[in-house]
Short mmCIF file of C-alpha atoms in Angstrom, two decimals:
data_model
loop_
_atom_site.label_atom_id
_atom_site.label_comp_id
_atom_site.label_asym_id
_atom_site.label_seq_id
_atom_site.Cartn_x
_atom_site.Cartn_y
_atom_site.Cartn_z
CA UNK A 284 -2.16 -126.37 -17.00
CA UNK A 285 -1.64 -124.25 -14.01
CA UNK A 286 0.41 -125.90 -11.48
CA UNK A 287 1.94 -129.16 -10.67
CA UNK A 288 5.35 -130.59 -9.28
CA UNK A 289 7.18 -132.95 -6.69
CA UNK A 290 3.62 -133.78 -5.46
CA UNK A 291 1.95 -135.07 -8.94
CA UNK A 292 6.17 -137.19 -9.12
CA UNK A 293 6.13 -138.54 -6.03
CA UNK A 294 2.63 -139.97 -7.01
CA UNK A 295 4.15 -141.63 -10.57
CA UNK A 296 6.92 -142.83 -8.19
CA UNK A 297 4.53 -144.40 -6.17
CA UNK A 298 2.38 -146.45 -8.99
CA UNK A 299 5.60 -147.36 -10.52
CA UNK A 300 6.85 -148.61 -7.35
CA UNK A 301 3.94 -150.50 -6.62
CA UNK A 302 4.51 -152.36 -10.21
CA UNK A 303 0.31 -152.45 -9.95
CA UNK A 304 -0.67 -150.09 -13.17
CA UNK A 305 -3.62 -151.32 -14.34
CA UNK A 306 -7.01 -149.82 -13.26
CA UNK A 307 -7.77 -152.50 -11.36
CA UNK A 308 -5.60 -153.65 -8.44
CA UNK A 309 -4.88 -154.78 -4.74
CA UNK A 310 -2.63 -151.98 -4.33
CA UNK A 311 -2.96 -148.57 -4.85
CA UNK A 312 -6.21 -148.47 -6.27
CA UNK A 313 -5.86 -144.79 -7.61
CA UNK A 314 -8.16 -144.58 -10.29
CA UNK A 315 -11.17 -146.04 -8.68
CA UNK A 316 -10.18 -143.64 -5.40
CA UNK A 317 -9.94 -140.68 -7.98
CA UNK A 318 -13.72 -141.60 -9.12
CA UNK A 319 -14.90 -141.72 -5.82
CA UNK A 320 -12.90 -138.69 -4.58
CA UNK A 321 -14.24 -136.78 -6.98
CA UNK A 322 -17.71 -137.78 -6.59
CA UNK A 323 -17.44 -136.44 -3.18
CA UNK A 324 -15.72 -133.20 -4.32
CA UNK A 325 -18.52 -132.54 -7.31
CA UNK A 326 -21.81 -134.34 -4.98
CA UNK A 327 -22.70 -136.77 -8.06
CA UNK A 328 -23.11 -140.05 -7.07
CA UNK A 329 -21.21 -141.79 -10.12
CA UNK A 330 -17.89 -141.07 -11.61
CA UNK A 331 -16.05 -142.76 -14.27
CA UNK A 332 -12.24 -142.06 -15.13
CA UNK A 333 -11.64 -142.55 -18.68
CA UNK A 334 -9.33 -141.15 -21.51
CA UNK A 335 -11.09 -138.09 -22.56
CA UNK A 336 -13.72 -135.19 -22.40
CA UNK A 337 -15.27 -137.29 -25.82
CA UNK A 338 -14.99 -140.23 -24.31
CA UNK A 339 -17.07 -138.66 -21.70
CA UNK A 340 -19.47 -137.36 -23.58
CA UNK A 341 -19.18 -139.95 -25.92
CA UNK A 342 -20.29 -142.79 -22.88
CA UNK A 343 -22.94 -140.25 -21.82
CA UNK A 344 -24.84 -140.43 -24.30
CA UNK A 345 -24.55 -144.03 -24.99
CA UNK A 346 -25.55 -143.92 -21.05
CA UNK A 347 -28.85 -142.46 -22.60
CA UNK A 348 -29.32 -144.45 -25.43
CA UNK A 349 -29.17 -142.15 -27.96
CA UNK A 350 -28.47 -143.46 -31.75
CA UNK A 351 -28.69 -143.77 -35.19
CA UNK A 352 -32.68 -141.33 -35.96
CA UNK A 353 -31.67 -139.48 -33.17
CA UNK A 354 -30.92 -135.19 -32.66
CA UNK A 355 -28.56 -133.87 -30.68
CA UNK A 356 -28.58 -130.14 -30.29
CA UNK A 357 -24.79 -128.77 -29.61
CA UNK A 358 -23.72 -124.68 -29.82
CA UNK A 359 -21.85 -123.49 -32.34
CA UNK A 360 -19.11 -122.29 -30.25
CA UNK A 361 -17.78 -124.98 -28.87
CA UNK A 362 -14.29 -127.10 -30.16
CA UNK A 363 -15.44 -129.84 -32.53
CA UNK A 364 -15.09 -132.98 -30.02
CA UNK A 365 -19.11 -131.91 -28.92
CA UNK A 366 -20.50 -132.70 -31.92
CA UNK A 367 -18.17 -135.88 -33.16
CA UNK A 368 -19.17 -137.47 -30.06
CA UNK A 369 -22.89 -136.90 -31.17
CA UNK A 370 -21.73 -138.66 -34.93
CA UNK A 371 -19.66 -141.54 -32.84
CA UNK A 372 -22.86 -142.98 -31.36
CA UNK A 373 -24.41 -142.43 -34.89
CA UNK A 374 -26.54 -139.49 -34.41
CA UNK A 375 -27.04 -135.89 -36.28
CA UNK A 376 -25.57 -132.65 -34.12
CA UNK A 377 -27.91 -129.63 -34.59
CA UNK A 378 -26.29 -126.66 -34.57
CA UNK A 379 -27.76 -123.95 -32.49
CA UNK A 380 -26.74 -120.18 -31.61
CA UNK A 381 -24.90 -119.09 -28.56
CA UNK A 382 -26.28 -115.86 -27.07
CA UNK A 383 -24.04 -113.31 -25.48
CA UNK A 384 -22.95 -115.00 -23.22
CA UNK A 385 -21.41 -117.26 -26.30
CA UNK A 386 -23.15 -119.93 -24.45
CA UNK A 387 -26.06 -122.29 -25.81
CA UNK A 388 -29.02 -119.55 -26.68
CA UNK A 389 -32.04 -120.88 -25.17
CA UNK A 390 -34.52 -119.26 -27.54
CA UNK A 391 -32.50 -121.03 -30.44
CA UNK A 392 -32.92 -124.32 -28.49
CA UNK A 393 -36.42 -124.28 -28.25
CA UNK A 394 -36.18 -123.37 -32.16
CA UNK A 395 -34.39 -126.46 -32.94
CA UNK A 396 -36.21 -128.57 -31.64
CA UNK A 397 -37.94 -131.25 -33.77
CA UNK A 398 -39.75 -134.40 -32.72
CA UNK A 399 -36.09 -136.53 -33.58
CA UNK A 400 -34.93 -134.31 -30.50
CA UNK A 401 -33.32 -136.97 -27.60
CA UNK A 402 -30.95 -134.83 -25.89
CA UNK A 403 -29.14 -131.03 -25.67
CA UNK A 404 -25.28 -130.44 -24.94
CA UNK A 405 -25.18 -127.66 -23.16
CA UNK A 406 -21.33 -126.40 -23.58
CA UNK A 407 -19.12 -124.02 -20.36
CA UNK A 408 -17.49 -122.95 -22.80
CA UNK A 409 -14.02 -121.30 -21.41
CA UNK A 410 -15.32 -121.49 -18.26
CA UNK A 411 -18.37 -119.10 -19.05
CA UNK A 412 -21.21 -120.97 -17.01
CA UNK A 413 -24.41 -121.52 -19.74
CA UNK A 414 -27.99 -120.56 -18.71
CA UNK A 415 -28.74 -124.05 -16.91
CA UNK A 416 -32.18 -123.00 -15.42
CA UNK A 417 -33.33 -122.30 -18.96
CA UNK A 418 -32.00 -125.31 -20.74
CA UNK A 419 -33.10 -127.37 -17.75
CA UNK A 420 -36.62 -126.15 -18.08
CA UNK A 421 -36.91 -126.79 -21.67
CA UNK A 422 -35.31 -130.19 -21.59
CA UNK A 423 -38.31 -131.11 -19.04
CA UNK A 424 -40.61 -129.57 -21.23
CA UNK A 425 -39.86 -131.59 -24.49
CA UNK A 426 -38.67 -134.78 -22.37
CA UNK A 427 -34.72 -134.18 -23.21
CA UNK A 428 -31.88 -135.75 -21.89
CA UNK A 429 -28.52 -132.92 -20.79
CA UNK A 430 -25.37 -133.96 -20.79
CA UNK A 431 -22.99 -130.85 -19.90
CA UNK A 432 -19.87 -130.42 -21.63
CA UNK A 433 -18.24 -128.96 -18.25
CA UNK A 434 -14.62 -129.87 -20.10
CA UNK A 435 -13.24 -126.09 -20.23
CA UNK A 436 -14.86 -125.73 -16.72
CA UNK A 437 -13.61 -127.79 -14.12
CA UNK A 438 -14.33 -126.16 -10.79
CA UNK A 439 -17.00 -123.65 -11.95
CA UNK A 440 -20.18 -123.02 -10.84
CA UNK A 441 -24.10 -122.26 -11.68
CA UNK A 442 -26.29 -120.84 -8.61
CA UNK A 443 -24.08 -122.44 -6.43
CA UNK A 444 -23.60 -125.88 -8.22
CA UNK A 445 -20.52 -127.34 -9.91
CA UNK A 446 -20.70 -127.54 -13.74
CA UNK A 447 -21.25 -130.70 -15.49
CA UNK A 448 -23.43 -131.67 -11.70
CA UNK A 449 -26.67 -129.63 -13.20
CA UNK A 450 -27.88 -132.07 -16.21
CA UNK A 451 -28.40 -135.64 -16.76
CA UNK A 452 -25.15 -136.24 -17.04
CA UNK A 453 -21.42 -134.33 -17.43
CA UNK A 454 -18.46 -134.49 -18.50
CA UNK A 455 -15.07 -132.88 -17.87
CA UNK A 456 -11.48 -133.04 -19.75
CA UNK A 457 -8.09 -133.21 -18.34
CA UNK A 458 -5.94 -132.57 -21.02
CA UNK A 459 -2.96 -130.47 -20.63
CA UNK A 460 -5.16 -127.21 -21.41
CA UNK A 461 -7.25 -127.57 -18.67
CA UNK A 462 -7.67 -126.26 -15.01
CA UNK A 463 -6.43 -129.67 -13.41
CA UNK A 464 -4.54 -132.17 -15.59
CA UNK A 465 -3.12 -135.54 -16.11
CA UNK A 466 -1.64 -134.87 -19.64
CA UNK A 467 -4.45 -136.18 -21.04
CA UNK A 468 -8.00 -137.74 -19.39
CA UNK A 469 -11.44 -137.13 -19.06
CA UNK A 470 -14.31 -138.16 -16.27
CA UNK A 471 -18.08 -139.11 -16.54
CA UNK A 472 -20.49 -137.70 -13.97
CA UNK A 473 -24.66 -138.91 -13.04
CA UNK A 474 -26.56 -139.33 -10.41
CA UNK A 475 -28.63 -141.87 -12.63
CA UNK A 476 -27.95 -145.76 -12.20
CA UNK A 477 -28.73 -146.77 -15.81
CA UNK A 478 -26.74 -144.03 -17.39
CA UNK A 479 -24.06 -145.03 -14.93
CA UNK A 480 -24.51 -149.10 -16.02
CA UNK A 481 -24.26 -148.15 -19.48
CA UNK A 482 -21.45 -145.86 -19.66
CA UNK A 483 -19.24 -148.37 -17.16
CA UNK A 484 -20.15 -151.31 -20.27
CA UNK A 485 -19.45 -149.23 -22.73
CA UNK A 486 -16.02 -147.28 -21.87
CA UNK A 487 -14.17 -150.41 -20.99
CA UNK A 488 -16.00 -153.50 -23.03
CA UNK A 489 -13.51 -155.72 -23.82
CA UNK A 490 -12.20 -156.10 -19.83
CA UNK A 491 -14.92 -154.66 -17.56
CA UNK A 492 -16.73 -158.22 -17.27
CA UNK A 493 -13.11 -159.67 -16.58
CA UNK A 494 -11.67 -157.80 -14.10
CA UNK A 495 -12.56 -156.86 -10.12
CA UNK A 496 -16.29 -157.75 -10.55
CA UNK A 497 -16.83 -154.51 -11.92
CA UNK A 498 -20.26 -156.30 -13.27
CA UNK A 499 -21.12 -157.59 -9.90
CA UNK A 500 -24.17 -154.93 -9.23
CA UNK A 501 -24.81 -153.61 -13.03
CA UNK A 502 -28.42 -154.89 -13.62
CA UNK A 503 -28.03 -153.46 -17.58
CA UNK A 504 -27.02 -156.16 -19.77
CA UNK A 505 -23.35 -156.54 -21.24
CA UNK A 506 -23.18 -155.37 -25.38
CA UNK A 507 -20.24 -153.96 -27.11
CA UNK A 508 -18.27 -151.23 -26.35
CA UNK A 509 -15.32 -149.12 -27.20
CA UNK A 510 -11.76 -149.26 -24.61
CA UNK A 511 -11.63 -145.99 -23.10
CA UNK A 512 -9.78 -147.37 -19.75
CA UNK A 513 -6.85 -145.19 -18.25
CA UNK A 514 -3.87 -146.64 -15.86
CA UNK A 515 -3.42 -145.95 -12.29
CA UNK A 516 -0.88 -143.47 -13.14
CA UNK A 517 -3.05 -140.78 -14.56
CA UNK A 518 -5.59 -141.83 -11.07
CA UNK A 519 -2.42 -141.18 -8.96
CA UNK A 520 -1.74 -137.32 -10.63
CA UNK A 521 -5.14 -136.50 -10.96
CA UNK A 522 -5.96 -137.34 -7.00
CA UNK A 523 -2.90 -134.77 -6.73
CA UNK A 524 -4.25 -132.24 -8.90
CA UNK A 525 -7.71 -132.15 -6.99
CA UNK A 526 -6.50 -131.55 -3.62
CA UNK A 527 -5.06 -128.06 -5.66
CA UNK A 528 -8.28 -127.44 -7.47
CA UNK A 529 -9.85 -124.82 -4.75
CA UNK A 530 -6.55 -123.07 -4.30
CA UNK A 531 -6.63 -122.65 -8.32
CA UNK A 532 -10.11 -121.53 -8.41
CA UNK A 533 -9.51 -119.20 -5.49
CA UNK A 534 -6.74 -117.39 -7.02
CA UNK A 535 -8.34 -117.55 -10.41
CA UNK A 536 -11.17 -115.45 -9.02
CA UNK A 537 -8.99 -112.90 -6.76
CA UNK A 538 -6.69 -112.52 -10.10
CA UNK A 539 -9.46 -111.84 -12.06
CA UNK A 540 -11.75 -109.61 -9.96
CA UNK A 541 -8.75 -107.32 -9.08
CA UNK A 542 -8.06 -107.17 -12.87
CA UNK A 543 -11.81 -105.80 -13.40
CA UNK A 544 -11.52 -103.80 -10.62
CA UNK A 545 -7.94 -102.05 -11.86
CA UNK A 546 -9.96 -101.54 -15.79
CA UNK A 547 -11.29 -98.64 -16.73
CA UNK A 548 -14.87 -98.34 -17.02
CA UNK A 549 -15.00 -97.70 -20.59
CA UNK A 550 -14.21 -101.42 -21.74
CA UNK A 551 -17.23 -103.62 -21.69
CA UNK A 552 -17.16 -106.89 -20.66
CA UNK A 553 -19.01 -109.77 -21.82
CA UNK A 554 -22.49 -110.89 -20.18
CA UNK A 555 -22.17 -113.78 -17.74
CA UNK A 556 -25.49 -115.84 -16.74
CA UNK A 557 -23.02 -115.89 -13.38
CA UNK A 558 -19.87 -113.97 -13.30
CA UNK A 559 -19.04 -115.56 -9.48
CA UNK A 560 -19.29 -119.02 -10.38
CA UNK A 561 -17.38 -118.71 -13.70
CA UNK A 562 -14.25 -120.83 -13.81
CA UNK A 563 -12.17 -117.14 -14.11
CA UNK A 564 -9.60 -118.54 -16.72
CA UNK A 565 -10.71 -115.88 -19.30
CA UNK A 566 -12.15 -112.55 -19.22
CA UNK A 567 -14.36 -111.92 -22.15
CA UNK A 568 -14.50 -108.18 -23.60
CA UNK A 569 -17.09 -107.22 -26.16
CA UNK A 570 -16.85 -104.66 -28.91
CA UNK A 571 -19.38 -102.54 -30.87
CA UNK A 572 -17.77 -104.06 -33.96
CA UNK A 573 -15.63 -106.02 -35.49
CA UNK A 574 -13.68 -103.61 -36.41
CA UNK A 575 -13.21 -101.90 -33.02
CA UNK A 576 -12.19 -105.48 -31.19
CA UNK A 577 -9.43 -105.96 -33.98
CA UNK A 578 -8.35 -102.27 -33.80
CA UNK A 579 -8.07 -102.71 -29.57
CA UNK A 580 -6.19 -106.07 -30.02
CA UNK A 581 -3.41 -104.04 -32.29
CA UNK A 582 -3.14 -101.63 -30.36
CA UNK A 583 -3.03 -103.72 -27.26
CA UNK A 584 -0.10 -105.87 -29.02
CA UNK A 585 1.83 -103.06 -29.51
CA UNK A 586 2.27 -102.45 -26.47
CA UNK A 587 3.18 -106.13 -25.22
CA UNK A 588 -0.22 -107.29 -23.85
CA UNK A 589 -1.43 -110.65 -26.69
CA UNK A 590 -5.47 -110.76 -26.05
CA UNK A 591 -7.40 -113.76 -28.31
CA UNK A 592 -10.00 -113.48 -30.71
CA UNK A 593 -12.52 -116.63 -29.99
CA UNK A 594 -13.43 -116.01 -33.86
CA UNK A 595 -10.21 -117.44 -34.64
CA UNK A 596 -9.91 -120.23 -32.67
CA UNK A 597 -10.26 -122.92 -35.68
CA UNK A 598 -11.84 -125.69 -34.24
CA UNK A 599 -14.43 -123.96 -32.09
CA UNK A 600 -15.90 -122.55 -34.17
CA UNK A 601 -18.27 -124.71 -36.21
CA UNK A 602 -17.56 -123.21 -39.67
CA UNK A 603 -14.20 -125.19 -38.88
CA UNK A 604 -15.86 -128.47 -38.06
CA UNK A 605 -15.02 -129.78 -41.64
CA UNK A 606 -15.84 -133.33 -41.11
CA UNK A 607 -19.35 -132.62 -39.26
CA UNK A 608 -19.94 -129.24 -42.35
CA UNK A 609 -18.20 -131.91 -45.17
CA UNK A 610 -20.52 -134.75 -43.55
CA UNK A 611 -17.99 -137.35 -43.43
CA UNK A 612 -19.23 -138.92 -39.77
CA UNK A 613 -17.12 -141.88 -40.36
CA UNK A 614 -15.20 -143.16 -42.89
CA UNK A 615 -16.90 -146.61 -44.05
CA UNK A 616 -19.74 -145.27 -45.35
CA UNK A 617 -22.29 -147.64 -43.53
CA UNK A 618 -20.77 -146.45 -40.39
CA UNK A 619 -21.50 -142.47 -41.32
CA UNK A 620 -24.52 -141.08 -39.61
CA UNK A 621 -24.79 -138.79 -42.18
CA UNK A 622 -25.56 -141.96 -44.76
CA UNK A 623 -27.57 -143.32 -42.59
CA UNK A 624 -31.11 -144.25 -43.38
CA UNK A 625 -32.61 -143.77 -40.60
CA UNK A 626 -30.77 -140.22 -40.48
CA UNK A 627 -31.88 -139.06 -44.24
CA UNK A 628 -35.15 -136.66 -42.80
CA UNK A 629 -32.76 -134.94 -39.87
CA UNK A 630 -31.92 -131.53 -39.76
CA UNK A 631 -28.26 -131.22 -41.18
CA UNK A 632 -28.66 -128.85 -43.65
CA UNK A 633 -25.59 -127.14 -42.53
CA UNK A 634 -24.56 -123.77 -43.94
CA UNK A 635 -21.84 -122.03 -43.41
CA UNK A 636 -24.12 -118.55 -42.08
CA UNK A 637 -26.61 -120.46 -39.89
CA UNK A 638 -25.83 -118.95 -36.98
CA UNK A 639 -24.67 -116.01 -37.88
CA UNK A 640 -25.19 -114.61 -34.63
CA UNK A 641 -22.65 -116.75 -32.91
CA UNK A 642 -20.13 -115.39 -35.32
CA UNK A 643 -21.13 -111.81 -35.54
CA UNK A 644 -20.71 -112.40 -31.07
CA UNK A 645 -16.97 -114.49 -31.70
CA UNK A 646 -16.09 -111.54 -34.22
CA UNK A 647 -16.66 -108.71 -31.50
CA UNK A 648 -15.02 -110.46 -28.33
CA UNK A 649 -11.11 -110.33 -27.42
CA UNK A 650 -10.37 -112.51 -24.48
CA UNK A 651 -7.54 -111.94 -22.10
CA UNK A 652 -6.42 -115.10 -20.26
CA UNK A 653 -5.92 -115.38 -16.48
CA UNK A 654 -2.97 -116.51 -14.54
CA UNK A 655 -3.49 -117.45 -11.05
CA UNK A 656 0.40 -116.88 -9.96
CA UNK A 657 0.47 -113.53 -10.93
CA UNK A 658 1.38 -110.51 -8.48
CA UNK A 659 -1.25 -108.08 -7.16
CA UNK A 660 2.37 -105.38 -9.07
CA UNK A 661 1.70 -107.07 -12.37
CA UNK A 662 -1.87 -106.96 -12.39
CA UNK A 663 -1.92 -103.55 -11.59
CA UNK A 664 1.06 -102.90 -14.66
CA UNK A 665 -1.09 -104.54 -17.36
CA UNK A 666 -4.75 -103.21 -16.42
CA UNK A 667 -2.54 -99.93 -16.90
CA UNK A 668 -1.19 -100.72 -19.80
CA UNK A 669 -4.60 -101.67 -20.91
CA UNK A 670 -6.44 -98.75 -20.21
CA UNK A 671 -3.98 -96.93 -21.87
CA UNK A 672 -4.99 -97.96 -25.13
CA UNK A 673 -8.55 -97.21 -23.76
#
């Protein structure tokens, strides 16, 4: 979370005041003006508000019908809630390599794919824009759905497009660690009717066909869902947050580029596939070795400046997935993917050095985060500090 106030209050106030808190209303309508608001703001025709980047990603891939004999290739750097939303629908995640970007590797892509195959997650991971032209090529190749997990990148870019607006389908999470926030949250993007139809049945089942005609132009016929429906209240902060967004981004990037600019030449940063339209939250340094990144990080702490080690980041990293490496997709047994007949021939013959790349990439990297309140004084005081240790 970066900034909010009076503005994201006085919009609570407002809901409360109006006594109108569900979704649907006569009044304030803040949810549904959030989804179209930030259609406009993203250019995707559909938006859906609902409670979470999985729900999100969850609905896309309902939105695609993806299921139980179906692959879902995911990277594996990426926190665990990309590949439980591929389980949730009752499909296999396969694991791929990032590259050095510690994005979704291409090459590995293409490797993993099998004739099961249905869709690929590409994942922003941090805000570090993956190599969209590449995925998007092979995914037209082999016939693939993408749904983007754009949830660590909200208000990044690729060539010029917003993250998550690239694929099939994307999906974005407003949780309190994110670069706009409601507490908690998450939003659905396409510009594809029947992955819209779907999704809109699915998140909300149990009220959709009750309330507002929400059915009143869905073609796609009603089944059942899950409830991942939010109140007016997190519509109201999150229209608040938005109209912030660019000033955030903005002063993410002029934070971050004067930081570069202040470092010394002899620390290496991380490849981008497009350093401009990265989100700027993190800058990414890469080591020789292992070795080397921990010994910088030491000496960096002793001195007062806390970088992060993406290698220890638990649930990121899929070594740490324990219920997708334990395959335990569900707990009632006929509801696990991984016990699933029509499952027993996929490829999840996980091991705990099958991408060894990825973690030989997470073990080398230190990340220093990036505040967009901070003085032009203080950047200049820790690049110092920084090259000091240098």
């Amino acid at each position: 979370m970066y900034r909010i106030g009076k503005e994201e209050i006085d919009a609570v106030s407002r809901v409360i005041d109006s006594k109108a808190l569900f979704k649907i209303n006569n009044v304030g309508k803040e949810a549904l003006t959030f989804e179209s608001e930030w259609s406009e703001y993203m250019g995707s025709k559909y938006t859906l508000l609902m409670t979470s980047g999985f729900a999100a990603i969850t609905s896309a891939l309902i939105g695609f019908g993806i299921g139980p004999g179906d692959e879902v290739i995911v990277p594996a750097y990426t926190y665990i809630a990309t590949a439980l939303a591929v389980t949730n629908v009752g499909a296999i995640p396969v694991i791929a390599d990032c590259d050095e970007t510690l994005t979704l590797d291409p090459e590995d892509v293409r490797r993993k794919i099998s004739p099961n195959t249905k869709a690929i997650i590409p994942v922003h991971i941090m805000g570090f824009p993956a190599d969209m032209d590449s995925l998007t090529a092979i995914a037209k190749e082999y016939g693939l759905k993408i749904v983007e997990d754009a949830c660590q990148s909200i208000g990044g870019k690729f060539n010029g497009r917003y993250l998550g607006t690239i694929g099939d389908a994307g999906a974005y999470s407003f949780n309190y660690y994110k670069v706009i926030t409601a507490g908690e949250g998450g939003a659905l993007v396409t510009n594809d009717r029947e992955t819209y139809e779907r999704a809109l049945i699915y998140h909300d089942s149990s009220a959709i066909a009750f309330f507002g005609g929400q059915l009143d132009d869905v073609t796609q016929p009603v089944f059942g869902g899950t409830e991942f429906r939010v109140s007016d209240i997190t519509g109201a902060i999150l229209r608040e947050q938005l109209k912030k967004l660019p000033g955030i981004i903005n002063d993410l990037h002029r934070v971050r580029d004067d930081f570069v600019s202040a470092l010394s030449d002899k620390i290496k940063l991380s490849p981008s596939n497009d350093f401009a339209g990265d989100c700027a939250t993190t800058l990414s340094l890469r080591f020789d070795s292992a070795d080397k990144c921990i010994s910088f990080m030491e000496k960096c702490a002793e001195k007062g400046i806390i970088l992060t080690s993406p290698i220890n980041t638990g649930k990121h990293v899929y070594t740490n997935w324990t219920q997708i490496m334990e395959k335990r997709g569900a707990l009632h047994p006929a509801m696990d993917p991984f016990k699933m007949e029509a499952n027993k021939d996929l490829n999840h013959n996980y091991s705990f050095d099958m991408c060894a790349k990825t973690l030989d990439l997470l073990a080398r990297t230190a990340y220093i985060g990036i505040d967009p309140n901070v003085t032009e004084e203080r950047i200049a005081a820790l690049a110092e500090r920084i090259n000091s240790v240098v």
